[in-house]
PDB file of C-alpha atoms in Angstrom:
ATOM      1  CA  MET A   1       0.000   0.000   0.000  1.00  0.00           C
ATOM      2  CA  ARG A   2       2.731   2.431   0.907  1.00  0.00           C
ATOM      3  CA  ASP A   3       4.528   1.831  -2.402  1.00  0.00           C
ATOM      4  CA  TYR A   4       1.568   1.792  -4.761  1.00  0.00           C
ATOM      5  CA  ALA A   5      -1.006   3.991  -3.039  1.00  0.00           C
ATOM      6  CA  PRO A   6       0.917   6.747  -1.248  1.00  0.00           C
ATOM      7  CA  GLU A   7      -2.281   8.765  -0.862  1.00  0.00           C
ATOM      8  CA  PHE A   8      -3.384   6.248   1.781  1.00  0.00           C
ATOM      9  CA  HIS A   9      -2.088   6.521   5.318  1.00  0.00           C
ATOM     10  CA  VAL A  10      -1.048   3.100   6.601  1.00  0.00           C
ATOM     11  CA  SER A  11      -0.622   2.937  10.347  1.00  0.00           C
ATOM     12  CA  GLU A  12       2.143   0.977  11.972  1.00  0.00           C
ATOM     13  CA  THR A  13       1.373  -2.468  13.327  1.00  0.00           C
ATOM     14  CA  LEU A  14      -0.441  -2.415  16.644  1.00  0.00           C
ATOM     15  CA  LEU A  15       0.116  -5.370  18.936  1.00  0.00           C
ATOM     16  CA  THR A  16      -2.798  -7.156  20.553  1.00  0.00           C
ATOM     17  CA  HIS A  17      -0.716  -9.894  22.176  1.00  0.00           C
ATOM     18  CA  GLU A  18      -3.194 -12.331  20.653  1.00  0.00           C
ATOM     19  CA  THR A  19      -5.944 -11.555  23.155  1.00  0.00           C
ATOM     20  CA  PRO A  20      -9.497 -10.441  22.361  1.00  0.00           C
ATOM     21  CA  ASN A  21      -9.577  -7.780  25.102  1.00  0.00           C
ATOM     22  CA  ASN A  22      -6.415  -6.120  23.785  1.00  0.00           C
ATOM     23  CA  ALA A  23      -7.714  -6.301  20.209  1.00  0.00           C
ATOM     24  CA  TYR A  24     -10.975  -4.727  21.324  1.00  0.00           C
ATOM     25  CA  ALA A  25      -9.143  -1.861  23.066  1.00  0.00           C
ATOM     26  CA  VAL A  26      -6.876  -1.275  20.050  1.00  0.00           C
ATOM     27  CA  VAL A  27      -9.789  -1.128  17.611  1.00  0.00           C
ATOM     28  CA  ARG A  28     -11.866   1.142  19.870  1.00  0.00           C
ATOM     29  CA  ARG A  29      -8.889   3.488  20.152  1.00  0.00           C
ATOM     30  CA  LEU A  30      -8.336   3.426  16.388  1.00  0.00           C
ATOM     31  CA  ILE A  31     -11.978   4.233  15.717  1.00  0.00           C
ATOM     32  CA  ALA A  32     -11.855   7.151  18.170  1.00  0.00           C
ATOM     33  CA  GLU A  33      -8.518   8.553  16.944  1.00  0.00           C
ATOM     34  CA  GLU A  34      -8.809   7.893  13.199  1.00  0.00           C
ATOM     35  CA  PRO A  35     -12.111   9.248  11.861  1.00  0.00           C
ATOM     36  CA  GLU A  36     -11.070   8.342   8.307  1.00  0.00           C
ATOM     37  CA  LEU A  37     -10.316   4.695   9.227  1.00  0.00           C
ATOM     38  CA  ARG A  38     -11.280   2.504   6.274  1.00  0.00           C
ATOM     39  CA  GLY A  39      -9.611  -0.833   6.892  1.00  0.00           C
ATOM     40  CA  ILE A  40      -8.192  -3.159   9.514  1.00  0.00           C
ATOM     41  CA  PHE A  41      -6.001  -6.178   8.820  1.00  0.00           C
ATOM     42  CA  VAL A  42      -5.987  -8.671  11.682  1.00  0.00           C
ATOM     43  CA  ASN A  43      -2.884 -10.783  11.248  1.00  0.00           C
ATOM     44  CA  GLY A  44      -2.973 -12.628  14.540  1.00  0.00           C
ATOM     45  CA  GLY A  45      -5.390 -13.502  17.285  1.00  0.00           C
ATOM     46  CA  GLY A  46      -8.064 -11.415  18.880  1.00  0.00           C
ATOM     47  CA  ILE A  47     -10.627 -11.410  16.082  1.00  0.00           C
ATOM     48  CA  SER A  48     -13.457 -11.756  18.602  1.00  0.00           C
ATOM     49  CA  GLY A  49     -12.343  -8.485  20.217  1.00  0.00           C
ATOM     50  CA  VAL A  50     -12.194  -6.759  16.839  1.00  0.00           C
ATOM     51  CA  LEU A  51     -15.684  -7.999  16.035  1.00  0.00           C
ATOM     52  CA  ARG A  52     -17.003  -6.871  19.422  1.00  0.00           C
ATOM     53  CA  ALA A  53     -15.709  -3.357  18.724  1.00  0.00           C
ATOM     54  CA  MET A  54     -17.232  -3.414  15.233  1.00  0.00           C
ATOM     55  CA  ARG A  55     -20.623  -4.586  16.561  1.00  0.00           C
ATOM     56  CA  GLU A  56     -20.747  -1.545  18.858  1.00  0.00           C
ATOM     57  CA  LEU A  57     -20.657   0.804  15.868  1.00  0.00           C
ATOM     58  CA  ALA A  58     -23.707   2.135  14.084  1.00  0.00           C
ATOM     59  CA  ALA A  59     -24.467   0.274  10.837  1.00  0.00           C
ATOM     60  CA  GLU A  60     -23.435   3.241   8.673  1.00  0.00           C
ATOM     61  CA  GLN A  61     -20.036   3.355  10.373  1.00  0.00           C
ATOM     62  CA  GLN A  62     -19.608  -0.439  10.207  1.00  0.00           C
ATOM     63  CA  CYS A  63     -19.947  -0.450   6.424  1.00  0.00           C
ATOM     64  CA  LYS A  64     -17.172   2.157   6.058  1.00  0.00           C
ATOM     65  CA  ILE A  65     -14.532  -0.025   7.748  1.00  0.00           C
ATOM     66  CA  ARG A  66     -13.345  -3.160   5.964  1.00  0.00           C
ATOM     67  CA  VAL A  67     -11.911  -5.936   8.128  1.00  0.00           C
ATOM     68  CA  VAL A  68      -9.613  -8.556   6.616  1.00  0.00           C
ATOM     69  CA  CYS A  69      -8.221 -11.352   8.738  1.00  0.00           C
ATOM     70  CA  ARG A  70      -6.211 -14.523   8.295  1.00  0.00           C
ATOM     71  CA  ASP A  71      -8.038 -17.416   9.859  1.00  0.00           C
ATOM     72  CA  ILE A  72     -11.319 -19.299   9.601  1.00  0.00           C
ATOM     73  CA  GLY A  73     -12.399 -20.171  13.119  1.00  0.00           C
ATOM     74  CA  PRO A  74     -15.959 -19.955  14.412  1.00  0.00           C
ATOM     75  CA  GLU A  75     -15.678 -16.230  15.233  1.00  0.00           C
ATOM     76  CA  THR A  76     -14.385 -15.437  11.748  1.00  0.00           C
ATOM     77  CA  ARG A  77     -17.151 -17.471  10.158  1.00  0.00           C
ATOM     78  CA  LYS A  78     -19.735 -15.561  12.221  1.00  0.00           C
ATOM     79  CA  GLY A  79     -18.132 -12.204  11.345  1.00  0.00           C
ATOM     80  CA  LEU A  80     -18.212 -13.125   7.651  1.00  0.00           C
ATOM     81  CA  SER A  81     -21.876 -14.154   7.857  1.00  0.00           C
ATOM     82  CA  GLU A  82     -22.718 -10.854   9.594  1.00  0.00           C
ATOM     83  CA  GLY A  83     -20.867  -8.861   6.931  1.00  0.00           C
ATOM     84  CA  LEU A  84     -18.419  -7.437   9.477  1.00  0.00           C
ATOM     85  CA  ILE A  85     -15.454  -9.192   7.872  1.00  0.00           C
ATOM     86  CA  THR A  86     -14.812  -8.466   4.203  1.00  0.00           C
ATOM     87  CA  ALA A  87     -12.419 -11.352   3.625  1.00  0.00           C
ATOM     88  CA  SER A  88     -10.353 -13.974   5.377  1.00  0.00           C
ATOM     89  CA  LEU A  89      -7.039 -15.060   3.881  1.00  0.00           C
ATOM     90  CA  CYS A  90      -6.335 -18.511   5.230  1.00  0.00           C
ATOM     91  CA  HIS A  91      -4.382 -21.614   4.426  1.00  0.00           C
ATOM     92  CA  PRO A  92      -6.498 -24.732   3.971  1.00  0.00           C
ATOM     93  CA  VAL A  93      -6.401 -26.456   7.352  1.00  0.00           C
ATOM     94  CA  ASP A  94      -6.546 -29.969   5.919  1.00  0.00           C
ATOM     95  CA  ARG A  95      -3.723 -29.460   3.430  1.00  0.00           C
ATOM     96  CA  MET A  96      -1.115 -27.945   5.757  1.00  0.00           C
ATOM     97  CA  PRO A  97      -0.493 -31.058   7.902  1.00  0.00           C
ATOM     98  CA  GLU A  98      -0.511 -33.278   4.800  1.00  0.00           C
ATOM     99  CA  GLU A  99       2.227 -31.177   3.205  1.00  0.00           C
ATOM    100  CA  LEU A 100       4.260 -31.089   6.414  1.00  0.00           C
ATOM    101  CA  ILE A 101       4.142 -34.860   6.875  1.00  0.00           C
ATOM    102  CA  ASP A 102       5.036 -35.409   3.231  1.00  0.00           C
ATOM    103  CA  VAL A 103       8.095 -33.146   3.537  1.00  0.00           C
ATOM    104  CA  MET A 104       9.169 -34.804   6.785  1.00  0.00           C
ATOM    105  CA  LEU A 105       8.942 -38.279   5.236  1.00  0.00           C
ATOM    106  CA  ARG A 106      10.903 -37.159   2.183  1.00  0.00           C
ATOM    107  CA  MET A 107      13.619 -35.646   4.366  1.00  0.00           C
ATOM    108  CA  ILE A 108      13.943 -38.868   6.382  1.00  0.00           C
ATOM    109  CA  GLU A 109      14.503 -40.773   3.150  1.00  0.00           C
ATOM    110  CA  ARG A 110      17.222 -38.315   2.073  1.00  0.00           C
ATOM    111  CA  THR A 111      19.676 -38.650   4.942  1.00  0.00           C
ATOM    112  CA  ASP A 112      22.699 -38.250   2.662  1.00  0.00           C
ATOM    113  CA  THR A 113      21.863 -34.735   1.519  1.00  0.00           C
ATOM    114  CA  ARG A 114      21.150 -31.413   3.195  1.00  0.00           C
ATOM    115  CA  LEU A 115      18.465 -30.174   0.878  1.00  0.00           C
ATOM    116  CA  ILE A 116      15.919 -27.681   2.012  1.00  0.00           C
ATOM    117  CA  GLU A 117      12.514 -28.462   0.663  1.00  0.00           C
ATOM    118  CA  GLN A 118       9.858 -25.804   0.435  1.00  0.00           C
ATOM    119  CA  ARG A 119       6.218 -26.178  -0.403  1.00  0.00           C
ATOM    120  CA  ILE A 120       3.841 -23.481  -1.433  1.00  0.00           C
ATOM    121  CA  VAL A 121       0.344 -23.987  -0.137  1.00  0.00           C
ATOM    122  CA  PRO A 122      -1.877 -21.334  -1.658  1.00  0.00           C
ATOM    123  CA  PHE A 123      -4.199 -19.573   0.717  1.00  0.00           C
ATOM    124  CA  GLU A 124      -7.932 -19.369   0.237  1.00  0.00           C
ATOM    125  CA  ILE A 125      -9.804 -16.092   0.097  1.00  0.00           C
ATOM    126  CA  LEU A 126     -13.072 -16.461   1.940  1.00  0.00           C
ATOM    127  CA  THR A 127     -15.759 -13.799   1.650  1.00  0.00           C
ATOM    128  CA  PRO A 128     -19.261 -13.550   3.091  1.00  0.00           C
ATOM    129  CA  GLU A 129     -20.572 -14.956  -0.185  1.00  0.00           C
ATOM    130  CA  SER A 130     -18.292 -18.004  -0.116  1.00  0.00           C
ATOM    131  CA  ILE A 131     -19.061 -19.391   3.335  1.00  0.00           C
ATOM    132  CA  TRP A 132     -21.895 -21.574   4.470  1.00  0.00           C
ATOM    133  CA  THR A 133     -23.548 -20.518   7.690  1.00  0.00           C
TER     134      THR A 133
END
């Protein structure tokens, strides 16, 4: 964003320490201090606190702030169904352990070499329209 859309102000990362109460306090403070706030990216835990803060807003203010997160737990699913979360960028939960086990087995077989094996597991983009409630 900073490189390709310099007209947007991107705030520095704010730590929530992965707790809903901290995330709630951070988002409430952001809403109070940044009247032009248009988006929040939740990279770690605390989505339930973010959603609690969003639910306290009037509907017209809720629709001005886009929330993007990176998981698909029950709270995220509920936030997507309510329209409070615009998108969730998440790795497919079933594929990650399969890939890890496959790499581990391959590395056990290759004891004579020190290769580093990387796998790319594409993330899924979930939107309110793509989830089943």
